[in-house]
Coordinates of C-alpha atoms in Angstrom, one line a residue:
M25 CA -11.3 153.1 79.3
L26 CA -8.3 153.3 77.1
L27 CA -9.6 156.4 75.4
V28 CA -10.3 158.1 78.9
R29 CA -6.7 157.3 79.8
Q30 CA -5.4 158.7 76.7
G31 CA -7.4 161.9 76.9
R32 CA -6.2 162.5 80.4
A33 CA -2.7 161.9 79.3
Y34 CA -3.1 164.4 76.5
Y35 CA -4.7 166.9 78.8
S36 CA -1.8 166.6 81.2
L37 CA 0.5 167.6 78.5
L38 CA -1.5 170.8 77.7
P39 CA 0.8 173.3 79.3
L40 CA 3.9 171.8 77.3
V41 CA 1.7 172.1 74.1
L42 CA 0.9 175.8 75.1
V43 CA 4.7 176.5 75.6
I44 CA 5.5 175.0 72.1
G45 CA 2.6 176.9 70.5
G46 CA 3.9 180.1 72.0
M47 CA 7.5 179.5 70.8
L48 CA 6.1 178.7 67.4
L49 CA 4.1 182.1 67.5
L50 CA 7.3 183.9 68.3
V51 CA 9.7 182.2 65.9
C52 CA 7.6 181.4 62.9
V53 CA 4.1 183.0 62.8
L54 CA 4.8 186.4 63.8
P55 CA 8.1 187.0 61.9
L56 CA 6.4 185.7 58.6
W57 CA 3.4 188.0 59.4
R58 CA 5.6 191.0 59.9
L59 CA 7.7 190.4 56.9
F60 CA 4.9 190.2 54.5
A61 CA 3.0 193.2 56.1
R62 CA 6.1 195.5 55.8
A63 CA 6.9 194.2 52.3
L64 CA 3.3 195.2 51.0
D65 CA 3.7 198.8 52.2
V66 CA 2.7 201.2 49.1
S67 CA 5.7 203.2 49.4
A68 CA 8.2 200.2 49.6
L69 CA 6.5 198.7 46.5
T70 CA 6.8 202.0 44.7
W71 CA 10.4 202.3 45.6
L72 CA 10.9 198.6 44.4
V73 CA 9.4 199.5 41.0
Q74 CA 11.0 202.7 40.6
N75 CA 14.5 202.3 41.9
G76 CA 17.2 201.5 39.4
Q77 CA 19.4 199.8 41.8
A78 CA 16.6 197.4 42.8
R79 CA 15.8 196.7 39.2
R80 CA 19.6 195.8 38.5
A81 CA 19.7 193.6 41.6
L82 CA 16.6 191.7 40.5
Q83 CA 18.0 191.2 37.0
H84 CA 21.4 190.1 38.2
S85 CA 19.9 187.6 40.6
A86 CA 17.4 186.2 38.1
I87 CA 20.1 185.9 35.4
I88 CA 22.7 184.2 37.7
S89 CA 20.2 181.9 39.4
T90 CA 18.7 180.7 36.1
T91 CA 22.2 180.2 34.7
V92 CA 23.4 178.2 37.8
A93 CA 20.2 176.2 37.8
C94 CA 20.6 175.1 34.1
L95 CA 24.3 174.3 34.5
A96 CA 23.8 172.5 37.8
S97 CA 21.0 170.4 36.4
V98 CA 22.9 169.4 33.3
I99 CA 26.1 168.5 35.2
A100 CA 24.1 166.6 37.8
L101 CA 22.3 164.6 35.2
A102 CA 25.6 163.8 33.4
L103 CA 27.1 162.7 36.8
T104 CA 24.0 160.6 37.5
L105 CA 24.5 158.7 34.3
L106 CA 28.2 158.2 35.0
F107 CA 28.0 157.3 38.7
E108 CA 24.8 155.4 38.9
K109 CA 24.5 153.7 35.4
T110 CA 28.0 152.6 34.4
T111 CA 30.8 150.4 35.8
L112 CA 33.1 153.4 36.3
P113 CA 35.9 152.3 38.8
Q114 CA 36.2 154.1 42.1
R115 CA 32.9 155.9 41.7
Q116 CA 32.0 155.7 45.4
V117 CA 35.1 158.1 46.0
F118 CA 33.8 160.5 43.4
R119 CA 30.3 160.5 45.1
V120 CA 31.8 161.4 48.4
A121 CA 33.8 164.2 46.8
L122 CA 30.8 165.5 45.0
F123 CA 29.0 166.1 48.4
M124 CA 31.8 167.9 49.9
P125 CA 30.7 171.4 48.9
L126 CA 27.4 170.6 50.9
T127 CA 29.3 170.2 54.2
I128 CA 31.5 173.4 53.7
P129 CA 29.9 176.8 54.7
P130 CA 29.6 179.1 51.5
Q131 CA 31.9 181.6 53.0
I132 CA 34.7 179.2 53.7
L133 CA 34.2 177.5 50.2
T134 CA 34.6 181.1 48.7
L135 CA 37.9 181.7 50.8
A136 CA 39.1 178.3 49.7
W137 CA 38.5 179.1 46.1
L138 CA 40.2 182.5 46.4
S139 CA 43.1 180.9 47.8
W140 CA 43.2 178.3 45.1
A141 CA 42.2 180.3 41.9
G142 CA 41.9 183.9 43.0
P143 CA 44.3 186.7 41.8
A144 CA 47.1 185.5 44.2
G145 CA 45.9 182.1 44.5
L146 CA 48.1 178.9 44.2
L147 CA 46.7 178.0 40.9
Q148 CA 47.3 181.3 39.2
R149 CA 50.9 181.7 40.7
A150 CA 51.8 178.3 39.5
L151 CA 50.6 179.0 35.9
R152 CA 52.3 182.4 35.8
N153 CA 55.6 180.8 36.9
M154 CA 55.3 177.9 34.6
L155 CA 54.2 180.0 31.5
E156 CA 56.4 183.0 32.4
L157 CA 53.5 185.5 32.4
E158 CA 52.8 188.5 34.5
G159 CA 49.7 190.1 36.0
R160 CA 46.1 188.5 36.7
L161 CA 45.1 185.7 34.6
W162 CA 41.6 185.8 35.6
S163 CA 39.3 187.1 38.4
L164 CA 36.6 185.4 40.6
Y165 CA 35.4 188.9 41.6
N166 CA 32.8 189.1 38.9
P167 CA 29.6 187.3 37.8
R168 CA 31.4 184.4 36.2
G169 CA 33.2 183.6 39.6
I170 CA 29.8 183.8 41.3
V171 CA 28.3 181.6 38.9
L172 CA 31.2 179.1 39.2
L173 CA 31.0 178.7 42.9
L174 CA 27.3 178.7 43.0
V175 CA 27.2 175.7 40.6
I176 CA 29.8 173.9 42.6
F177 CA 27.6 174.4 45.6
S178 CA 24.2 173.5 43.8
V179 CA 25.3 170.5 41.7
P180 CA 25.1 168.0 44.8
V181 CA 21.5 169.3 45.6
A182 CA 20.3 168.5 41.9
Y183 CA 22.3 165.2 42.0
L184 CA 20.4 164.0 45.1
V185 CA 17.1 164.8 43.6
I186 CA 17.8 163.2 40.3
V187 CA 19.3 160.0 41.9
S188 CA 16.2 159.7 44.1
G189 CA 14.1 159.6 40.9
L190 CA 16.5 157.1 39.2
R191 CA 16.1 154.7 41.9
N192 CA 12.4 154.4 41.4
V193 CA 12.7 153.3 37.7
S194 CA 12.3 149.6 37.2
T195 CA 15.2 147.9 35.6
S196 CA 12.9 145.8 33.6
L197 CA 12.2 148.7 31.4
E198 CA 15.8 149.2 30.6
E199 CA 16.5 145.4 30.1
A200 CA 13.5 145.3 27.7
A201 CA 15.1 148.1 25.5
Q202 CA 18.5 146.5 25.8
S203 CA 17.1 143.1 24.5
E204 CA 15.7 145.1 21.4
G205 CA 19.3 146.3 20.8
A206 CA 19.2 149.8 22.3
N207 CA 22.5 151.1 23.6
L208 CA 23.2 153.1 26.8
W209 CA 22.5 156.6 25.1
Q210 CA 19.3 155.3 23.5
V211 CA 17.9 153.9 26.8
W212 CA 18.9 157.0 28.8
R213 CA 17.4 159.4 26.2
F214 CA 14.1 157.6 25.4
I215 CA 13.3 155.7 28.6
T216 CA 15.0 156.9 31.6
I217 CA 15.1 160.6 31.1
P218 CA 11.4 160.9 30.4
I219 CA 10.6 159.0 33.5
I220 CA 12.8 161.1 35.8
L221 CA 11.9 164.4 34.1
P222 CA 9.8 165.6 37.2
N223 CA 13.1 164.9 39.3
I224 CA 15.2 167.0 36.9
A225 CA 12.7 169.8 37.0
A226 CA 12.8 169.7 41.0
G227 CA 16.7 169.7 40.9
F228 CA 16.4 172.7 38.5
I229 CA 14.1 174.5 41.0
L230 CA 16.1 173.6 44.2
S231 CA 19.3 174.8 42.6
F232 CA 17.6 178.0 41.4
L233 CA 16.6 178.7 45.0
A234 CA 20.0 177.7 46.4
A235 CA 21.6 180.2 44.1
L236 CA 19.0 182.9 44.7
G237 CA 19.4 182.8 48.6
N238 CA 23.2 182.1 48.8
F239 CA 24.6 185.1 50.7
G240 CA 28.1 184.1 51.4
I241 CA 29.3 183.5 47.8
Q242 CA 27.5 186.5 46.4
A243 CA 28.7 188.9 49.3
L244 CA 32.3 187.9 49.3
L245 CA 32.8 187.9 45.4
G246 CA 30.1 190.6 44.5
I247 CA 30.6 193.3 47.0
P248 CA 34.3 194.0 46.1
A249 CA 33.2 194.0 42.4
R250 CA 30.3 196.3 43.0
F251 CA 28.0 193.6 41.6
I252 CA 24.7 193.8 43.5
T253 CA 22.2 191.0 43.8
L254 CA 19.2 190.8 45.9
P255 CA 20.9 189.2 48.9
T256 CA 23.7 191.9 48.9
L257 CA 21.3 194.7 48.3
I258 CA 19.1 193.5 51.4
Y259 CA 22.2 193.4 53.3
R260 CA 23.2 196.9 52.4
R261 CA 19.8 198.3 53.2
V262 CA 19.6 196.8 56.7
T263 CA 23.2 197.5 57.8
S264 CA 23.2 200.9 56.5
F265 CA 24.2 203.6 59.0
T266 CA 21.1 205.5 58.1
A267 CA 18.8 202.5 58.4
G268 CA 15.3 203.4 59.5
G269 CA 11.8 202.6 58.9
A270 CA 12.0 203.3 55.1
N271 CA 15.2 201.2 54.7
F272 CA 13.5 198.2 56.5
D273 CA 10.4 198.6 54.4
Q274 CA 12.6 198.6 51.3
A275 CA 14.5 195.5 52.4
A276 CA 11.3 193.8 53.2
A277 CA 10.0 194.5 49.7
L278 CA 13.3 193.0 48.2
A279 CA 13.0 190.1 50.5
L280 CA 9.6 189.3 49.0
L281 CA 11.1 188.9 45.7
M282 CA 13.2 186.1 47.2
A283 CA 10.5 184.7 49.2
V284 CA 7.7 184.2 46.6
P285 CA 9.8 181.7 44.5
A286 CA 10.4 179.7 47.7
L287 CA 6.7 179.7 48.8
I288 CA 5.7 178.7 45.2
T289 CA 8.3 175.8 45.3
L290 CA 7.0 174.7 48.6
G291 CA 3.5 174.6 47.5
V292 CA 4.3 172.8 44.2
Q293 CA 6.3 170.1 46.2
R294 CA 3.5 169.4 48.5
W295 CA 1.0 169.2 45.5
L296 CA 3.3 166.7 43.9
L297 CA 3.7 164.6 47.1
Q298 CA -0.1 164.4 47.4
R299 CA -0.4 163.3 43.7
R300 CA 2.2 160.7 44.0
G301 CA 0.7 159.5 47.4
G302 CA -2.2 157.9 45.4
R303 CA -0.1 156.3 42.8
A304 CA 2.2 153.3 43.3
L305 CA 5.5 153.6 41.6
E306 CA 6.9 150.5 39.8
T307 CA 10.0 149.7 41.7
T308 CA 12.4 147.0 41.9
L309 CA 14.5 145.5 44.7
E310 CA 17.2 144.5 42.1
P311 CA 20.3 146.6 41.9
P312 CA 20.2 149.2 38.9
A313 CA 21.6 147.8 35.7
R314 CA 25.0 149.0 35.0
Y315 CA 26.7 149.4 31.6
D316 CA 30.1 148.2 30.9
M317 CA 32.3 151.3 29.9
G318 CA 35.0 149.1 28.4
R319 CA 37.8 151.3 27.1
W320 CA 35.9 154.5 27.8
Q321 CA 36.5 154.1 31.5
W322 CA 40.3 155.0 30.8
V323 CA 39.0 158.4 29.4
F324 CA 36.5 159.2 32.2
L325 CA 38.6 158.0 35.1
P326 CA 41.4 160.4 34.6
L327 CA 38.8 163.2 34.1
C328 CA 37.0 162.4 37.2
W329 CA 40.3 162.3 39.2
F330 CA 41.2 165.7 37.6
G331 CA 37.8 167.1 38.8
L332 CA 38.3 165.8 42.2
L333 CA 41.7 167.3 42.5
F334 CA 40.8 170.7 40.9
I335 CA 37.3 171.1 42.6
S336 CA 37.3 169.4 45.9
I337 CA 41.0 168.8 47.2
G338 CA 42.9 171.7 45.7
P339 CA 40.9 174.6 47.2
L340 CA 41.2 173.0 50.6
V341 CA 44.9 172.6 50.3
A342 CA 45.2 176.1 49.1
L343 CA 43.1 177.3 52.1
F344 CA 45.3 175.4 54.5
M345 CA 48.6 176.9 52.9
T346 CA 47.1 180.3 53.0
S347 CA 46.5 179.8 56.7
I348 CA 50.3 179.1 57.3
Q349 CA 51.6 181.7 55.0
P350 CA 53.1 184.9 56.6
A351 CA 51.2 187.1 54.2
F352 CA 48.5 186.3 51.4
G353 CA 50.2 185.6 48.1
V354 CA 53.8 185.0 49.6
R355 CA 55.7 182.0 48.3
L356 CA 55.3 179.2 50.8
S357 CA 58.4 177.3 51.9
W358 CA 59.8 175.7 55.0
Q359 CA 61.5 179.0 55.8
T360 CA 58.1 181.0 55.5
V361 CA 55.7 178.4 57.1
S362 CA 54.2 180.2 60.1
L363 CA 51.4 179.5 62.6
E364 CA 51.2 183.0 63.8
H365 CA 47.7 183.4 62.1
Y366 CA 46.4 180.6 64.3
Q367 CA 48.0 182.0 67.4
F368 CA 46.4 185.5 66.5
I369 CA 42.9 183.8 66.3
L370 CA 43.3 181.7 69.4
T371 CA 45.0 184.0 71.7
E372 CA 44.9 187.7 70.5
L373 CA 41.6 188.2 68.7
D374 CA 39.1 189.2 71.2
A375 CA 36.2 188.6 68.9
F376 CA 37.0 184.8 68.7
G377 CA 36.8 184.6 72.5
R378 CA 33.2 185.8 72.2
A379 CA 32.3 184.1 68.8
L380 CA 33.5 180.5 70.0
P381 CA 31.2 180.3 73.1
N382 CA 28.3 182.1 71.3
S383 CA 28.4 179.6 68.4
L384 CA 28.8 176.7 70.6
I385 CA 26.0 177.7 73.1
L386 CA 23.7 179.1 70.4
A387 CA 24.0 175.9 68.2
G388 CA 23.8 173.6 71.2
L389 CA 20.7 175.1 72.5
A390 CA 19.0 175.5 69.2
S391 CA 19.8 171.8 68.4
L392 CA 18.4 170.7 71.7
I393 CA 15.2 172.8 71.7
A394 CA 14.6 172.0 68.0
A395 CA 15.1 168.4 68.4
V396 CA 12.9 168.0 71.4
T397 CA 10.2 170.2 69.9
A398 CA 10.4 168.2 66.7
L399 CA 10.0 165.0 68.6
I400 CA 6.9 166.1 70.1
L401 CA 5.5 167.7 67.0
G402 CA 6.2 164.6 65.2
Y403 CA 4.1 162.5 67.4
W404 CA 1.2 164.9 67.5
L405 CA 1.2 165.6 63.8
G406 CA 0.7 161.8 63.3
K407 CA -2.4 162.0 65.5
L408 CA -4.0 165.0 63.9
R409 CA -6.3 165.1 60.9
P410 CA -4.3 165.0 57.7
R411 CA -5.3 168.4 56.5
L412 CA -4.7 170.1 59.9
A413 CA -1.3 168.3 60.1
L414 CA -0.3 169.3 56.6
G415 CA -1.2 173.0 57.3
I416 CA 0.9 173.1 60.6
Q417 CA 3.8 171.3 58.8
L418 CA 3.8 173.8 56.0
L419 CA 3.9 176.7 58.6
L420 CA 6.8 175.0 60.2
E421 CA 8.6 174.6 56.8
L422 CA 8.2 178.2 55.6
P423 CA 11.0 179.6 57.7
Y424 CA 13.3 176.8 56.4
A425 CA 12.2 177.3 52.7
L426 CA 12.9 181.0 53.1
P427 CA 16.5 182.1 52.4
G428 CA 18.3 182.8 55.8
L429 CA 18.8 186.4 55.0
V430 CA 15.1 186.9 54.5
F431 CA 14.1 185.2 57.7
G432 CA 16.8 187.1 59.5
L433 CA 15.1 190.3 58.4
A434 CA 11.7 189.0 59.5
L435 CA 13.0 188.5 62.9
I436 CA 14.5 192.2 62.9
L437 CA 11.0 193.4 62.0
V438 CA 9.6 191.5 65.0
W439 CA 12.3 192.4 67.7
L440 CA 13.1 195.8 66.6
R441 CA 10.0 196.9 68.5
S442 CA 9.6 194.0 70.9
P443 CA 6.0 192.3 70.8
L444 CA 6.7 191.4 74.6
P445 CA 6.5 194.3 77.1
G446 CA 9.9 194.8 78.9
V447 CA 11.6 192.2 76.7
N448 CA 14.2 193.5 74.2
L449 CA 16.1 190.8 72.3
Y450 CA 17.3 192.9 69.3
G451 CA 21.0 193.1 69.2
T452 CA 21.5 190.3 71.6
V453 CA 22.5 186.6 71.3
Y454 CA 18.9 185.6 72.1
V455 CA 17.6 186.7 68.9
L456 CA 20.0 184.6 67.1
L457 CA 18.7 181.6 69.3
F458 CA 15.1 182.3 68.0
A459 CA 16.4 182.5 64.5
Y460 CA 18.3 179.3 64.6
I461 CA 15.2 177.5 66.3
G462 CA 12.8 179.0 63.7
H463 CA 15.0 178.3 60.6
Y464 CA 16.2 174.7 61.4
L465 CA 13.1 173.4 63.2
A466 CA 11.7 171.8 60.0
F467 CA 15.2 170.3 59.4
A468 CA 15.1 168.6 62.7
L469 CA 11.5 167.5 62.0
Q470 CA 12.2 165.3 58.9
P471 CA 14.4 162.6 60.5
L472 CA 12.0 162.4 63.5
Q473 CA 8.9 162.2 61.5
A474 CA 10.4 159.4 59.5
A475 CA 11.4 157.7 62.6
W476 CA 7.9 158.0 64.0
G477 CA 6.5 156.4 60.8
Q478 CA 8.7 153.5 61.2
L479 CA 7.6 152.7 64.8
D480 CA 5.1 149.8 65.4
S481 CA 2.0 151.5 67.0
S482 CA 1.2 148.3 68.8
L483 CA 4.1 149.1 71.2
E484 CA 2.4 152.3 72.4
E485 CA -1.1 150.6 72.6
A486 CA 0.1 147.7 74.7
A487 CA 1.8 150.2 77.2
A488 CA -1.4 152.1 77.3
L489 CA -3.4 149.0 78.0
D490 CA -1.2 148.3 80.9
G491 CA -1.9 151.7 82.3
A492 CA 1.2 153.7 81.2
G493 CA 0.7 157.2 80.7
L494 CA 1.8 159.3 77.8
L495 CA 4.8 160.5 79.8
Q496 CA 5.6 157.1 80.9
R497 CA 5.4 155.8 77.3
F498 CA 7.6 158.5 76.0
T499 CA 10.2 157.9 78.9
Y500 CA 10.4 154.1 78.9
I501 CA 9.3 153.0 75.2
L502 CA 9.3 155.5 72.6
G503 CA 12.1 157.7 73.9
P504 CA 14.7 154.9 73.9
L505 CA 13.6 153.8 70.4
L506 CA 13.9 157.2 69.1
A507 CA 17.0 158.3 70.7
P508 CA 19.3 157.7 67.7
A509 CA 16.9 159.7 65.5
L510 CA 16.6 162.4 68.0
S511 CA 20.4 162.6 68.1
V512 CA 20.8 162.8 64.4
A513 CA 18.2 165.7 64.3
G514 CA 20.0 167.6 67.1
L515 CA 23.4 167.1 65.4
L516 CA 22.2 168.2 61.9
V517 CA 20.8 171.4 63.5
F518 CA 24.1 171.9 65.4
L519 CA 26.1 171.2 62.1
N520 CA 24.2 173.9 60.2
A521 CA 23.9 176.4 63.1
F522 CA 27.5 176.3 64.2
S523 CA 28.9 178.0 61.2
E524 CA 26.0 179.6 59.4
L525 CA 26.2 183.2 58.0
S526 CA 23.0 184.2 56.5
L527 CA 21.1 184.8 59.8
S528 CA 24.2 186.1 61.6
A529 CA 25.0 188.8 58.8
L530 CA 21.9 190.6 59.8
L531 CA 21.3 189.6 63.5
A532 CA 25.0 189.5 64.8
S533 CA 26.4 192.5 66.6
S534 CA 29.6 193.6 68.3
N535 CA 28.8 191.6 71.4
S536 CA 27.1 188.6 69.8
E537 CA 29.4 187.6 67.2
T538 CA 29.4 184.0 65.7
L539 CA 32.2 182.1 64.1
G540 CA 30.5 182.2 60.6
W541 CA 30.1 185.9 60.9
L542 CA 33.5 186.4 62.2
V543 CA 35.1 184.5 59.1
F544 CA 33.1 186.9 56.7
N545 CA 34.2 189.9 58.5
L546 CA 37.8 189.0 58.6
E547 CA 37.9 188.5 54.9
Q548 CA 35.9 191.7 54.3
A549 CA 38.5 193.6 56.5
G550 CA 41.4 192.2 54.4
Y551 CA 42.6 189.7 57.0
S552 CA 42.6 186.8 54.6
N553 CA 45.2 184.7 56.2
E554 CA 43.5 185.1 59.6
A555 CA 40.2 184.1 58.0
A556 CA 41.7 181.1 56.4
A557 CA 43.1 179.9 59.7
L558 CA 39.7 180.3 61.4
S559 CA 38.2 178.4 58.5
I560 CA 40.6 175.5 58.9
I561 CA 39.6 175.4 62.7
L562 CA 35.8 175.5 61.7
L563 CA 36.2 172.8 59.0
T564 CA 38.1 170.5 61.5
V565 CA 35.2 170.6 63.9
L566 CA 32.6 170.3 61.1
A567 CA 34.3 167.2 59.8
L568 CA 34.3 165.6 63.1
L569 CA 30.7 166.5 63.7
T570 CA 29.7 164.9 60.1
L571 CA 31.4 161.7 61.1
V572 CA 29.4 161.5 64.3
V573 CA 26.1 162.3 62.3
A574 CA 26.9 159.5 59.7
G575 CA 27.7 157.0 62.4
L576 CA 24.3 157.9 64.3
R577 CA 22.4 157.7 61.1
A578 CA 23.6 154.2 60.4
F579 CA 22.9 153.2 64.0
A580 CA 19.4 154.7 63.9
K581 CA 18.7 152.8 60.7
R582 CA 19.8 149.5 62.3
R583 CA 17.8 150.3 65.5
L584 CA 14.6 151.0 63.7
S585 CA 14.8 148.2 61.1

């Protein structure tokens, strides 16, 4: 009888399943199919092999991404040792500062560093005045500047992966080595690093992909220097005034060079997870052993504070100072402080009047639709056969694994000639909504799948035995328990979509501007002070949203525990 009731309940939700399936077809399956079909065009592949500009872009991207991955992995490994395995004072403060670049959109991070260490930045002006020098001391508009900012952006990613592996290392192994007289370096070199080597490799790969697909940093620093990479060349091919079928085919072929590493990484990641699923890791509930730094803490503590001030605080302070300067590079004093740039953004810039509601509505709708869809998909994936569920999940993760610029191009290829008769979304805000849903759906699915896995299935079974249908179980039992996780998923999508650039760079138009796209275009047009003012407004909103997400995550953990 219970099976009959459940079958009827599932059948009653068939229309909802069909709607979700149709949406996934439009935002996931069809864009990926069109992208790979256009990329594999013979003429486009021939152009890719023969064109010197394409070869230089590939070479530049490969060198920069590999350099960034190497540096980010080594730095993250050193910081993991310092913050997780020693008694360094105030290490929690340094961890928070380490993750700050992940919460700042790449285009704003670049503007902050230009205000801090650019040709007319606060740091360069201070050094020139102190050393009585003239002219530019260094420049960020070159490959070295791109590498610097990409490393700052990628180190937290590698750090998170390495730390996750370190916490699965049993402290008994390290204690046994210490009892034999091994010091910190010997334990770390011969025991800890070999165990977490797969995590170090994963951190390297993720750093490589983060650097390869980052558009904001490479565009703002590379385009003025005429230093082309794969993201900037794709952007130029698509936005060219003479863009046509050949240009889009060539851009798709370039995108394929960025998509293949992401697809390989996704496959390897799934393979490793399957292998680990059958093996039990030796873990411990004891806190990790920490080594007393002794007098060395007075060496590393000032270095960490210097890094915090130089890398995290200095650029943000410089960005704010740029936003209240009358002109970029003018010496700031009480007499020159001005709020005219904020006034221009809030009251005079017509594009801001369109970009603000566009970003709020698009991010809000995308977060709501993605969270609700992920809630239902998380439930159904748990009921399906493992292989079928894995295949569907891989399909959902592909748009998120691809760089935003590549997925944006895929949507252009779909909606340039609409697959739905009488429906034309290209050049409208609706194509951005599809882009946000498709790109961030897998992002919303992660916390909800984890929440579904922590729920006791007996609650649903008991309700079903009492005659409650599936909709009733969702409304009165499952929904309230999963509400915190649902809120977290929605806010995570909103937080990323509200200020994103990679998708908007290709899909936004004169009537569908977004805030992230507007920051980028203000800087490209030479309005650095106005771009800084808009960036400060965006960062303030993002900081408040981040606090809300952190609070909801903590509440969700307590609710589900």
